[in-house]
Amino acid sequence: AAVGVPCGPVNDIGGGVELAASLGLAPIVELAGRRQVASPLRLSGTPVAYRRPPPGPDEDGDAVRRWLRGEGPLG
């Protein structure tokens, strides 16, 4: 920083979320009781819309495995 080179700490996920929160960036959103990382996009004309909560552990696993085997579309 003293010589004008951009730099900062290297954080793990928890540290990154904590830093973002301390800067007032609201890094976490909650949908249907599930927490997820918020989108970093901040668009005033078209704000990010969260339509569905993130899937639970292996909630979409069967569909993903079928897709990986080439047995149909994902979704």
XYZ file of N, CA and C in Angstrom:
225
model
N 0.829 -1.194 0.000
C 0.000 0.000 0.000
C 0.876 1.261 0.000
N 1.997 1.203 0.689
C 2.851 2.385 0.796
C 3.409 2.823 -0.553
N 3.553 1.885 -1.500
C 4.097 2.232 -2.818
C 3.023 2.248 -3.901
N 1.747 2.202 -3.501
C 0.657 2.315 -4.461
C 0.208 1.026 -5.107
N 0.605 -0.115 -4.548
C 0.165 -1.393 -5.095
C -1.111 -1.805 -4.353
N -2.205 -2.056 -5.096
C -3.430 -2.482 -4.417
C -3.197 -3.800 -3.687
N -3.643 -3.881 -2.466
C -3.455 -5.104 -1.696
C -4.497 -5.176 -0.595
N -4.619 -6.329 -0.016
C -5.551 -6.529 1.080
C -5.348 -7.900 1.671
N -6.060 -8.173 2.741
C -5.909 -9.478 3.381
C -6.513 -10.592 2.525
N -5.982 -11.787 2.696
C -6.557 -12.970 2.060
C -7.440 -13.625 3.121
N -8.738 -13.680 2.845
C -9.695 -14.192 3.818
C -10.231 -15.564 3.423
N -10.624 -16.336 4.422
C -11.436 -17.514 4.135
C -12.875 -17.023 3.971
N -13.812 -17.915 3.741
C -15.191 -17.484 3.499
C -15.751 -16.710 4.686
N -15.536 -17.218 5.883
C -16.029 -16.531 7.070
C -15.441 -15.145 7.215
N -14.142 -15.021 6.948
C -13.489 -13.717 7.021
C -14.006 -12.758 5.963
N -14.273 -13.281 4.768
C -14.804 -12.440 3.699
C -16.197 -11.926 4.029
N -17.035 -12.804 4.571
C -18.393 -12.397 4.959
C -18.327 -11.377 6.088
N -17.457 -11.627 7.057
C -17.298 -10.704 8.178
C -16.823 -9.328 7.698
N -15.842 -9.307 6.792
C -15.351 -8.043 6.252
C -16.460 -7.314 5.502
N -17.191 -8.031 4.644
C -18.279 -7.403 3.887
C -19.325 -6.823 4.835
N -19.667 -7.564 5.884
C -20.652 -7.071 6.851
C -20.145 -5.817 7.555
N -18.854 -5.802 7.900
C -18.301 -4.627 8.582
C -18.282 -3.402 7.681
N -18.292 -3.619 6.369
C -18.332 -2.515 5.414
C -19.763 -2.118 5.044
N -20.752 -2.791 5.646
C -22.151 -2.473 5.390
C -22.678 -3.018 4.080
N -22.105 -4.125 3.592
C -22.476 -4.643 2.283
C -23.576 -5.708 2.317
N -24.076 -6.096 3.482
C -25.130 -7.109 3.607
C -24.806 -8.346 2.777
N -23.783 -9.106 3.165
C -23.329 -10.227 2.349
C -24.194 -11.485 2.406
N -25.152 -11.546 3.328
C -25.969 -12.750 3.502
C -27.445 -12.385 3.337
N -28.187 -13.217 2.603
C -29.641 -13.095 2.520
C -30.244 -14.396 3.020
N -31.479 -14.327 3.485
C -32.153 -15.518 3.985
C -33.476 -15.683 3.250
N -33.693 -16.891 2.728
C -34.932 -17.229 2.033
C -35.447 -18.541 2.593
N -36.679 -18.566 3.000
C -37.299 -19.789 3.519
C -36.454 -20.428 4.617
N -35.859 -19.616 5.463
C -35.062 -20.120 6.567
C -33.675 -20.614 6.194
N -33.279 -20.427 4.940
C -31.939 -20.842 4.492
C -31.115 -19.616 4.163
N -29.905 -19.598 4.682
C -29.003 -18.476 4.433
C -28.151 -18.757 3.210
N -27.862 -17.709 2.451
C -26.980 -17.843 1.296
C -26.213 -16.548 1.111
N -25.113 -16.651 0.369
C -24.314 -15.473 0.065
C -25.104 -14.597 -0.908
N -25.164 -13.324 -0.625
C -25.894 -12.380 -1.477
C -25.132 -12.140 -2.776
N -25.867 -11.769 -3.783
C -25.233 -11.417 -5.047
C -24.393 -10.164 -4.844
N -23.213 -10.100 -5.453
C -22.397 -8.896 -5.333
C -22.898 -7.765 -6.233
N -23.847 -8.047 -7.115
C -24.357 -7.029 -8.029
C -25.278 -6.069 -7.292
N -25.096 -4.798 -7.514
C -25.942 -3.762 -6.920
C -26.383 -2.841 -8.042
N -27.538 -3.123 -8.632
C -28.045 -2.353 -9.755
C -29.292 -1.600 -9.301
N -29.279 -0.282 -9.381
C -30.400 0.502 -8.877
C -31.650 0.337 -9.731
N -31.502 0.222 -11.060
C -32.657 0.096 -11.939
C -33.258 -1.288 -11.955
N -32.433 -2.296 -11.783
C -32.898 -3.690 -11.799
C -32.217 -4.454 -10.669
N -32.685 -4.259 -9.437
C -32.035 -4.939 -8.314
C -32.185 -6.456 -8.430
N -31.257 -7.161 -7.809
C -31.268 -8.620 -7.809
C -32.539 -9.111 -7.112
N -33.184 -10.101 -7.701
C -34.363 -10.719 -7.095
C -34.012 -12.157 -6.725
N -34.293 -12.525 -5.505
C -34.055 -13.891 -5.045
C -35.394 -14.614 -5.102
N -35.525 -15.547 -6.040
C -36.803 -16.209 -6.270
C -36.951 -17.532 -5.524
N -35.841 -18.210 -5.317
C -35.874 -19.513 -4.659
C -34.746 -19.614 -3.656
N -34.969 -20.314 -2.555
C -33.864 -20.521 -1.622
C -32.885 -21.530 -2.213
N -31.662 -21.570 -1.709
C -30.710 -22.571 -2.195
C -31.210 -23.964 -1.833
N -30.865 -24.967 -2.628
C -31.317 -26.322 -2.305
C -30.650 -26.839 -1.042
N -31.338 -27.733 -0.369
C -30.765 -28.396 0.795
C -29.759 -29.445 0.336
N -29.071 -30.072 1.278
C -28.091 -31.096 0.911
C -28.738 -32.205 0.071
N -28.224 -32.417 -1.111
C -28.653 -33.441 -2.061
C -30.117 -33.303 -2.501
N -30.714 -32.129 -2.290
C -32.113 -31.913 -2.670
C -32.330 -32.122 -4.170
N -31.380 -31.687 -4.977
C -31.482 -31.844 -6.422
C -30.551 -32.943 -6.945
N -30.036 -33.759 -6.051
C -29.036 -34.753 -6.415
C -29.490 -35.739 -7.475
N -30.717 -36.249 -7.366
C -31.191 -37.220 -8.353
C -31.259 -36.602 -9.747
N -31.776 -35.368 -9.843
C -31.873 -34.697 -11.146
C -30.485 -34.440 -11.726
N -29.537 -34.043 -10.894
C -28.173 -33.776 -11.375
C -27.513 -35.069 -11.848
N -27.692 -36.150 -11.088
C -27.095 -37.423 -11.502
C -27.697 -37.930 -12.814
N -29.018 -37.774 -12.998
C -29.642 -38.161 -14.278
C -29.069 -37.330 -15.423
N -28.909 -36.025 -15.187
C -28.354 -35.125 -16.213
C -26.924 -35.533 -16.558
N -26.121 -35.858 -15.548
C -24.736 -36.261 -15.786
C -24.659 -37.566 -16.589
N -25.638 -38.438 -16.421
C -25.674 -39.688 -17.186
C -26.254 -39.471 -18.591
N -26.692 -38.243 -18.887
C -27.255 -37.953 -20.202
C -28.685 -38.418 -20.351
N -29.398 -38.509 -19.248
C -30.752 -39.038 -19.261
C -31.834 -37.963 -19.265
N -31.499 -36.766 -19.649
C -32.519 -35.716 -19.718
C -31.960 -34.360 -19.336
N -32.792 -33.335 -19.493
C -32.353 -31.980 -19.173
C -32.279 -31.749 -17.666
N -31.474 -30.812 -17.271
C -31.356 -30.435 -15.877
C -32.401 -29.373 -15.606
N -33.125 -29.524 -14.530
C -34.115 -28.507 -14.172
C -35.437 -29.005 -14.264
